[in-house]
PDB file of C-alpha atoms in Angstrom:
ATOM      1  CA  UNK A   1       0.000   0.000   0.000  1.00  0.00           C
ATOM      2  CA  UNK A   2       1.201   3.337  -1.216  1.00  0.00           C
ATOM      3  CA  UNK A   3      -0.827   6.559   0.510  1.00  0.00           C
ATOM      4  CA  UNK A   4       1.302   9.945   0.209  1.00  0.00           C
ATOM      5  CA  UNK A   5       0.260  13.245   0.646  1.00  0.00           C
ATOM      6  CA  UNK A   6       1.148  16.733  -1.196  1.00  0.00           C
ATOM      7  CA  UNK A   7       0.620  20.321   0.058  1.00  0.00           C
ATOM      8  CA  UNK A   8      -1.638  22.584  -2.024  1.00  0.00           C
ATOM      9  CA  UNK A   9      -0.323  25.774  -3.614  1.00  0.00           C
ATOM     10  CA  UNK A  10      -0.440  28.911  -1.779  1.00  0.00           C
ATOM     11  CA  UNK A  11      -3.283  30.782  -3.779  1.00  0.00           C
ATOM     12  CA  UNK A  12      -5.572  27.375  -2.459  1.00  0.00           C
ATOM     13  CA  UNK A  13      -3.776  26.740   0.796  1.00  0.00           C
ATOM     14  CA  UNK A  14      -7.101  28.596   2.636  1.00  0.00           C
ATOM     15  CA  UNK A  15      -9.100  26.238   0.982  1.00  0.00           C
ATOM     16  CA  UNK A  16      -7.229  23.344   0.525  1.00  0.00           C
ATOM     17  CA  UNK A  17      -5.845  20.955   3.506  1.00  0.00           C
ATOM     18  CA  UNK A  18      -4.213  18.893   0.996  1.00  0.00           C
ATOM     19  CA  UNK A  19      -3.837  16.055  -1.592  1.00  0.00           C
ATOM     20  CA  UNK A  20      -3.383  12.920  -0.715  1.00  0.00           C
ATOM     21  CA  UNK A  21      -2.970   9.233  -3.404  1.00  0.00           C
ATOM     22  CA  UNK A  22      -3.683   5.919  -2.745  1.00  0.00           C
ATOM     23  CA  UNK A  23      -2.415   3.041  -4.465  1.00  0.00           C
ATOM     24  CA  UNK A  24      -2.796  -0.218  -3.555  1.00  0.00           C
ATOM     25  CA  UNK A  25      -3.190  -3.803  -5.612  1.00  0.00           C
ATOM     26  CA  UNK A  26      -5.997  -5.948  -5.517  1.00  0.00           C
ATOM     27  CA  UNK A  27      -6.530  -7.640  -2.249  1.00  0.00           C
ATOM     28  CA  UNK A  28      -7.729 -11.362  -2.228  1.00  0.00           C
ATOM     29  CA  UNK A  29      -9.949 -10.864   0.442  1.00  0.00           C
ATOM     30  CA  UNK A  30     -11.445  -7.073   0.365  1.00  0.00           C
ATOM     31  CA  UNK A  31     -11.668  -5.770   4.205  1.00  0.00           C
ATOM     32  CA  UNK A  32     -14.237  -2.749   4.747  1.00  0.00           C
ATOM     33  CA  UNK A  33     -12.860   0.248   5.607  1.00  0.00           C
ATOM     34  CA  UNK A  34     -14.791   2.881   8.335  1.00  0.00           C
ATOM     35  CA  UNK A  35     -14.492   6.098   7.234  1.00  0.00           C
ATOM     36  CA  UNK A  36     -15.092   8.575  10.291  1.00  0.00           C
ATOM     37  CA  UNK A  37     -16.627  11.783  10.044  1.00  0.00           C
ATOM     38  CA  UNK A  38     -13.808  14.494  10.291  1.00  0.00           C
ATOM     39  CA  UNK A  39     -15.603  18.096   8.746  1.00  0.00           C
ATOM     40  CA  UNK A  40     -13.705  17.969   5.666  1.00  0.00           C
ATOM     41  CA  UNK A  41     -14.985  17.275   2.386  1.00  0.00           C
ATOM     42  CA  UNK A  42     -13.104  14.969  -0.386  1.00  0.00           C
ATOM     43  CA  UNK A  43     -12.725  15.735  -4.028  1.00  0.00           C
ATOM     44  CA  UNK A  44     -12.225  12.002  -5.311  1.00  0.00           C
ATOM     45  CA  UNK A  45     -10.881  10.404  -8.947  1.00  0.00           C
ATOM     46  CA  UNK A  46     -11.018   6.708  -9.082  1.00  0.00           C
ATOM     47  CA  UNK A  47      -8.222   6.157 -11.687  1.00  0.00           C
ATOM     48  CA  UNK A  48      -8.076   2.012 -10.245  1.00  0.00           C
ATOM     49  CA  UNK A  49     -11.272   0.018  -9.724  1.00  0.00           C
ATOM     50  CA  UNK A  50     -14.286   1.607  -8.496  1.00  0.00           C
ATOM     51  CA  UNK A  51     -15.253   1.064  -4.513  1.00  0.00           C
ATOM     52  CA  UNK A  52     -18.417  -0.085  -3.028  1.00  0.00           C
ATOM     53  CA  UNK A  53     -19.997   1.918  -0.140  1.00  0.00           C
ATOM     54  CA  UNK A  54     -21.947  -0.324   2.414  1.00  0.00           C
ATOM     55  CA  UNK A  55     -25.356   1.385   3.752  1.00  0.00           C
ATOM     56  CA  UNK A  56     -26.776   1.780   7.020  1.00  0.00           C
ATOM     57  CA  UNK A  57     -29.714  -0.410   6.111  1.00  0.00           C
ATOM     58  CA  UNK A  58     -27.211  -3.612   4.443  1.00  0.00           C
ATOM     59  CA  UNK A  59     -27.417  -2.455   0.915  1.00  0.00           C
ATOM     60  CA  UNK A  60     -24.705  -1.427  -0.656  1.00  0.00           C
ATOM     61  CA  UNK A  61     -23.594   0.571  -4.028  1.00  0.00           C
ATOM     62  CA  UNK A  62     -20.656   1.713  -6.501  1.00  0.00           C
ATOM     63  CA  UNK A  63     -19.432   4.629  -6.327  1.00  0.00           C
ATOM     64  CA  UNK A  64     -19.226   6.845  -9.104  1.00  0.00           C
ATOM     65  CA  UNK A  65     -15.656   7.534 -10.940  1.00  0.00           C
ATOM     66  CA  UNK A  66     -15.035  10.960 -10.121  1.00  0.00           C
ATOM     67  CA  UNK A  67     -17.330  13.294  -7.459  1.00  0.00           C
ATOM     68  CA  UNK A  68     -17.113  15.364  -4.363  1.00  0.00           C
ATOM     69  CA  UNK A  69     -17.774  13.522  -0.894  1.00  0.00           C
ATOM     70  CA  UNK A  70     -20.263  15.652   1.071  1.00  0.00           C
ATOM     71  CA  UNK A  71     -19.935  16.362   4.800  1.00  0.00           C
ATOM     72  CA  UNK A  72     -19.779  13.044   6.579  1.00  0.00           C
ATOM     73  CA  UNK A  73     -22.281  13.499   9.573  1.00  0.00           C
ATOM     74  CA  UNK A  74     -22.455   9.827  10.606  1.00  0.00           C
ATOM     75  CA  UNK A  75     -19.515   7.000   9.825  1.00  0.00           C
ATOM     76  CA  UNK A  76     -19.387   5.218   6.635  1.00  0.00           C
ATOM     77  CA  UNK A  77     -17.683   1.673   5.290  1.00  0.00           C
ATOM     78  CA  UNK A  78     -16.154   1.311   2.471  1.00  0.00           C
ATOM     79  CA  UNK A  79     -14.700  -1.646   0.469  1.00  0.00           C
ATOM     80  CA  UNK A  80     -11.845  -1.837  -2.594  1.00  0.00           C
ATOM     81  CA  UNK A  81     -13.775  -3.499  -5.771  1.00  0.00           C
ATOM     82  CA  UNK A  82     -10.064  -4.553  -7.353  1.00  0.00           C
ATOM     83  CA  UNK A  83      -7.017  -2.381  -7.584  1.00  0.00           C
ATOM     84  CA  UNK A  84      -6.895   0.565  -5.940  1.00  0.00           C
ATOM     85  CA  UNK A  85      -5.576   4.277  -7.565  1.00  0.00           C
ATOM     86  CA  UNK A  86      -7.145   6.928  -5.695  1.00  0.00           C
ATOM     87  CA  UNK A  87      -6.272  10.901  -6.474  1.00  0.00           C
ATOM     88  CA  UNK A  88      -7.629  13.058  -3.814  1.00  0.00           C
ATOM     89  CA  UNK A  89      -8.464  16.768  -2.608  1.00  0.00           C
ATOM     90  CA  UNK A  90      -9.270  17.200   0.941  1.00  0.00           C
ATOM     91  CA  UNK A  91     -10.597  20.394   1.856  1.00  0.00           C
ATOM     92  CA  UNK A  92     -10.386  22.334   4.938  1.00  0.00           C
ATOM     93  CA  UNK A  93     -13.773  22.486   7.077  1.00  0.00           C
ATOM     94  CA  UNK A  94     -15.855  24.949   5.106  1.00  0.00           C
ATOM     95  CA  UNK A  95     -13.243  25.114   2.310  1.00  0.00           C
ATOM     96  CA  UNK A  96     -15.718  23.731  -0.584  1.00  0.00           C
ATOM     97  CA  UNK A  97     -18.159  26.432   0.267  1.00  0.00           C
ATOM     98  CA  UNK A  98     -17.069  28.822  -2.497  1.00  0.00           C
ATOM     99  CA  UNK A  99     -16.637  25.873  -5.178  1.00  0.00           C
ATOM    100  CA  UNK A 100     -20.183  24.430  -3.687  1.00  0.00           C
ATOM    101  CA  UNK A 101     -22.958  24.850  -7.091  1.00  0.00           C
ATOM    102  CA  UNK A 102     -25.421  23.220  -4.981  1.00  0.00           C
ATOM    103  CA  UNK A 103     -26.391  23.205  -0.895  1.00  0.00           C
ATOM    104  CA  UNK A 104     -24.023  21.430   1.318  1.00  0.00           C
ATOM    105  CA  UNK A 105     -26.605  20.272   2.941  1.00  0.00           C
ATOM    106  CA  UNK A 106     -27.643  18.320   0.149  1.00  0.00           C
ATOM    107  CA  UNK A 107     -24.351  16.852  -0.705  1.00  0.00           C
ATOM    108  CA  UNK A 108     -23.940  15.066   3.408  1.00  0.00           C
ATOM    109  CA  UNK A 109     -23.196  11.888   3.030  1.00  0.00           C
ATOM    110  CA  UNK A 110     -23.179  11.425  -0.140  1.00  0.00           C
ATOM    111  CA  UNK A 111     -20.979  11.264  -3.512  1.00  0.00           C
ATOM    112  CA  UNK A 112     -21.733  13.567  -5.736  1.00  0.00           C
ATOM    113  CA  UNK A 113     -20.926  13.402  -9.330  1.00  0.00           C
ATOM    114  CA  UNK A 114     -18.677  16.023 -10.663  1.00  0.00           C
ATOM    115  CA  UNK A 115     -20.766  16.352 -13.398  1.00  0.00           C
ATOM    116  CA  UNK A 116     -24.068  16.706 -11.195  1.00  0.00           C
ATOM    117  CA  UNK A 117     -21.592  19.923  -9.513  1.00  0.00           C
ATOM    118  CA  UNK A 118     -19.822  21.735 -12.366  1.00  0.00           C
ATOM    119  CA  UNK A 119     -21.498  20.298 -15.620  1.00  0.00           C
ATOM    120  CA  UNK A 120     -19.551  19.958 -18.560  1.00  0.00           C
ATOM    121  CA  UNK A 121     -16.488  21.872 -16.671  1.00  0.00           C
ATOM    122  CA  UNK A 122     -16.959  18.747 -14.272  1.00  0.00           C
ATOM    123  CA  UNK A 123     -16.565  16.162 -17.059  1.00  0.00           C
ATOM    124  CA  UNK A 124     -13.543  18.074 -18.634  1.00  0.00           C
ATOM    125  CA  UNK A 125     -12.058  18.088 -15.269  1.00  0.00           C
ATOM    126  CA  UNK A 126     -12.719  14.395 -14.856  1.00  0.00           C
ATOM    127  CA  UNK A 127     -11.480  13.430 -17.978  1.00  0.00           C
ATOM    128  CA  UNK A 128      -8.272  15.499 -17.952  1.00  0.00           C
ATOM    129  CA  UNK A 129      -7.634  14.115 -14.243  1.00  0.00           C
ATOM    130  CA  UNK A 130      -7.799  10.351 -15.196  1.00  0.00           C
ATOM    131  CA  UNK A 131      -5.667  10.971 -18.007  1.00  0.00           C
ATOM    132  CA  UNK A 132      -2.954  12.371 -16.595  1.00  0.00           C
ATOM    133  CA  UNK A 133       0.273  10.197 -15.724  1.00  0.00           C
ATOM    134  CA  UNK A 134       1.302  12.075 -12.987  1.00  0.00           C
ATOM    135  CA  UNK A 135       0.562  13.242  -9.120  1.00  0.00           C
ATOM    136  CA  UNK A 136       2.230  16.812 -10.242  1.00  0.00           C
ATOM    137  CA  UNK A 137      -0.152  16.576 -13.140  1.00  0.00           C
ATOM    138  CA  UNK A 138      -3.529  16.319 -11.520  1.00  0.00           C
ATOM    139  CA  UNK A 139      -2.714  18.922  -9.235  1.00  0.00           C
ATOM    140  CA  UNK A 140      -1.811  21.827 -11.511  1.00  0.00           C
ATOM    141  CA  UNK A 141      -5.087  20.743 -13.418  1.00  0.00           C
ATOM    142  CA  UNK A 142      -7.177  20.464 -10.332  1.00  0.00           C
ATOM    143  CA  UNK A 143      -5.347  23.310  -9.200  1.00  0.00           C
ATOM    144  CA  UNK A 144      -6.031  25.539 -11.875  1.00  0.00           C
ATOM    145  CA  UNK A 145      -9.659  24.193 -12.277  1.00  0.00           C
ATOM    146  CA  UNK A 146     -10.449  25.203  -9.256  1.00  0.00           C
ATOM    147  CA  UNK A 147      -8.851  28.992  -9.051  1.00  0.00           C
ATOM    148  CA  UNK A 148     -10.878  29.578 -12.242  1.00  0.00           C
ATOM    149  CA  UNK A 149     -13.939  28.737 -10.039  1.00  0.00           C
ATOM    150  CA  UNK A 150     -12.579  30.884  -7.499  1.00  0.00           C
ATOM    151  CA  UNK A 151     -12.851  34.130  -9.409  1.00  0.00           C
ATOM    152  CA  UNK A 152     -16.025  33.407 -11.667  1.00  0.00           C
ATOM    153  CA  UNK A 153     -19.077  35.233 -11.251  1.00  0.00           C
ATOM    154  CA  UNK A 154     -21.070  31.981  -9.710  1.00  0.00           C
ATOM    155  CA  UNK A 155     -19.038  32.077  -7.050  1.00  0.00           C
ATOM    156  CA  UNK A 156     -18.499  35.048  -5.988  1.00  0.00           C
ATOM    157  CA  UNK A 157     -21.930  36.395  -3.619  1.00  0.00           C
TER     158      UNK A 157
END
């Protein structure tokens, strides 16, 4: 298991706690993994296999490729579907709220697709993210992705 984390750029260092990867091969016998809430909200690619998220009620679903993890108010298992490549943001507490497009309220607990967030700018940013070879890479790209969201008219109130 590989995990490693990177310190954002100073223009997103209010904003941004870090990045963080996560590579890991397939495991033989999957474990679940509790995820504990900790008032920061996760910008997540998938560029391994997808994970499954376990419900409170026993069901259980994929989650999606790329897509912002809301506000975790209550903890949360996990579980590795195959290999594991995981390319991160984690914000600081409140640090989504100027990228937010829709109520934070309605993103708890939750995935959210980035194209269900920024649209079309949310699939380029997906596409360009997966693409890339390169840690350094998908940080200038989310970095500059989100700047530009930083200082457009939507989000400024």
């Amino acid at each position: 298991m590989s995990y490693k984390t990177y310190t954002p750029g100073r223009d997103l260092e209010a904003f941004v706690k870090c990045y963080w990867t996560l590579e890991m091969p397939k495991e033989t016998e999957p474990e679940r993994q509790r995820i504990v809430p900790d008032g920061c909200i996760e910008m997540i690619f998938h560029y391994g296999d997808l994970y499954r998220q376990h419900r409170s009620d026993g069901g259980s679903f994929i989650q999606p490729k790329c897509f912002v993890f809301g506000q975790i108010t209550e903890p949360l298992e996990i579980e590795a579907t195959g290999v594991t490549g995981i390319f991160a943001v984690r914000f600081h507490p409140e640090g989504f709220t100027p990228f937010a497009t829709i109520s934070l309220k309605d993103m708890e607990n939750r995935p959210v697709p980035l194209d269900e967030l920024f649209a079309d700018d949310g699939v380029a940013l997906a596409e360009e993210v997966l693409s890339s070879e390169t840690t350094e890479e998908r940080i200038s790209m989310v970095e500059k992705f989100l700047l530009a969201k930083l200082v457009s008219r939507e989000s400024v109130d």
